[in-house]
Tab-separated table of C-alpha atoms in Angstrom:
chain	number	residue	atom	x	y	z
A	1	UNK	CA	3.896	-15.700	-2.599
A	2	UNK	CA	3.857	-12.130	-2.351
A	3	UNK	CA	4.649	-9.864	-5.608
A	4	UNK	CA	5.841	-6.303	-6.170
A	5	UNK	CA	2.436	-5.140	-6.270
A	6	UNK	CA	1.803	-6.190	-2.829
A	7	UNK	CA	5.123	-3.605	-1.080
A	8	UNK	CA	4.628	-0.116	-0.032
A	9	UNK	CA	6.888	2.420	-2.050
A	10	UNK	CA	10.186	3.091	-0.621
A	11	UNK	CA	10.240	4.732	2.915
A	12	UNK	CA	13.206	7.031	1.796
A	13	UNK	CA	12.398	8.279	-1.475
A	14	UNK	CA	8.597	6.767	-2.363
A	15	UNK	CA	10.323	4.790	-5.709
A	16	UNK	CA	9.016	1.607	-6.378
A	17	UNK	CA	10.081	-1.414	-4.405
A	18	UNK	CA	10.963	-4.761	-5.587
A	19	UNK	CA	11.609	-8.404	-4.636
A	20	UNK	CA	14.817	-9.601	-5.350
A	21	UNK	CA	15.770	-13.377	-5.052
A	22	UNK	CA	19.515	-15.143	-4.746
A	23	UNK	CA	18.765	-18.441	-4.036
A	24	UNK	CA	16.695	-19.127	-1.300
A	25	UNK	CA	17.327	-15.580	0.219
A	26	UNK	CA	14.687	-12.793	-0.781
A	27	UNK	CA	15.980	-8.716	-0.223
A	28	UNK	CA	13.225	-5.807	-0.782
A	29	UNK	CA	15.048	-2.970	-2.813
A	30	UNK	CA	14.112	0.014	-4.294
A	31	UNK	CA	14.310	0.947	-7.801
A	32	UNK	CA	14.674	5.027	-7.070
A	33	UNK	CA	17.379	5.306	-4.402
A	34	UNK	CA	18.654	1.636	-4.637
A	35	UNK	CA	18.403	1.104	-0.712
A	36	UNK	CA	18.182	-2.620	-0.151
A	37	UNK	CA	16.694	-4.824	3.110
A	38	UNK	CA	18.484	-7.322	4.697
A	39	UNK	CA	18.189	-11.040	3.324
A	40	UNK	CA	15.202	-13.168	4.716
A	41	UNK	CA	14.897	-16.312	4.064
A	42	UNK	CA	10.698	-16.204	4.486
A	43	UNK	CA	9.515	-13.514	1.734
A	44	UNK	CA	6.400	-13.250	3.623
A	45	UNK	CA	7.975	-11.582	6.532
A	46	UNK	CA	10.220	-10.124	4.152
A	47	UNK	CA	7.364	-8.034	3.228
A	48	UNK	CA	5.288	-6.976	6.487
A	49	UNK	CA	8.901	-5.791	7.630
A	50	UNK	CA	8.769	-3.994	4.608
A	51	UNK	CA	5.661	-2.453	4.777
A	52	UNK	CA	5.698	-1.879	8.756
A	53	UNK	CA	6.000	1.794	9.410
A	54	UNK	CA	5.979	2.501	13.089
A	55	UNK	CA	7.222	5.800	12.678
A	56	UNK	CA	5.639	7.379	10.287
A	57	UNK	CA	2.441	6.101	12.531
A	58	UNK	CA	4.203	7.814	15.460
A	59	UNK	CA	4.664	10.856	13.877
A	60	UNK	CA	1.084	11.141	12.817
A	61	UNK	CA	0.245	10.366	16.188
A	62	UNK	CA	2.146	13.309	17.578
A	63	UNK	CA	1.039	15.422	15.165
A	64	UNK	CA	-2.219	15.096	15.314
A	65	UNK	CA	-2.113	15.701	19.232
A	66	UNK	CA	0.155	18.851	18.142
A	67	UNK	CA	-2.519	20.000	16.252
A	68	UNK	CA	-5.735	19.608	18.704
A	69	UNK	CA	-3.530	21.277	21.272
A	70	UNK	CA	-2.351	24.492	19.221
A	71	UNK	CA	-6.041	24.340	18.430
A	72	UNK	CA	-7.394	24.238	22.147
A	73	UNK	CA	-4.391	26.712	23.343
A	74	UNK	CA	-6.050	29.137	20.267
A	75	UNK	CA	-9.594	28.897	21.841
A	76	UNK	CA	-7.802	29.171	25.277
A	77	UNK	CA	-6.648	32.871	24.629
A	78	UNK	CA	-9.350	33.830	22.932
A	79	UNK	CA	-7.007	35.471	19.731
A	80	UNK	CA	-6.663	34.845	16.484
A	81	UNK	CA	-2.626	33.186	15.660
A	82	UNK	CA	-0.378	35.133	14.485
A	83	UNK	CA	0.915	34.344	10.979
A	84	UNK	CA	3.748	32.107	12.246
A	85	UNK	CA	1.223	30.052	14.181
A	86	UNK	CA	-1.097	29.703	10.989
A	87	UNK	CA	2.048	28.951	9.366
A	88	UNK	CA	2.985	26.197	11.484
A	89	UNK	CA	-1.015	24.376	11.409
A	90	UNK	CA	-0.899	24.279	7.586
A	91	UNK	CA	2.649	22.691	7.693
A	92	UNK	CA	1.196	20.024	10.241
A	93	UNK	CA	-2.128	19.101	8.696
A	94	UNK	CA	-0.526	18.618	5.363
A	95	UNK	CA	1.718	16.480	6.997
A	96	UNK	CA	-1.490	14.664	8.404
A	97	UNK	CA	-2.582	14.367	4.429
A	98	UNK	CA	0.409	12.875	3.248
């Protein structure tokens, strides 16, 4: 069976997430912001549900192309970015870090 150690932190607020069990239904919650998953009745799916993140994958995804094509449009004009612009490329590669 799977065990706390095993679950991502929570998607909303990074706390720790924990298996609860009420019977032969299992829930995922999270300590920090008490946000709860649906029952399952398999804990194993439970917990790749749990730790799926399409999004935040997505949103990598896009960022990352946001970031090689600011970087190609800056070698495209020939210019160094205005302040905003360097602004905006250290607000999307730490976003990449996180």
């Amino acid at each position: 069976m799977v065990n706390d150690n095993d679950l991502k932190p929570c998607p909303l607020c990074n706390g720790k997430a924990r298996y609860q069990v009420g019977g032969e239904l299992y829930t995922i919650g999270c300590i920090g912001c008490l946000i709860e998953t649906d029952t399952y009745d398999d804990p194993e799916l439970l917990a790749v549900d749990w730790n799926s993140r399409p999004e935040v994958d997505d949103l990598k995804r896009l960022l990352s192309e946001c970031k090689h094509r600011f970087k190609s449009y800056q070698m495209d004009v020939d210019m160094s970015p205005p302040d905003h612009h360097r602004d905006f490329m250290r607000r999307i590669e730490a976003a990449l870090d996180s």
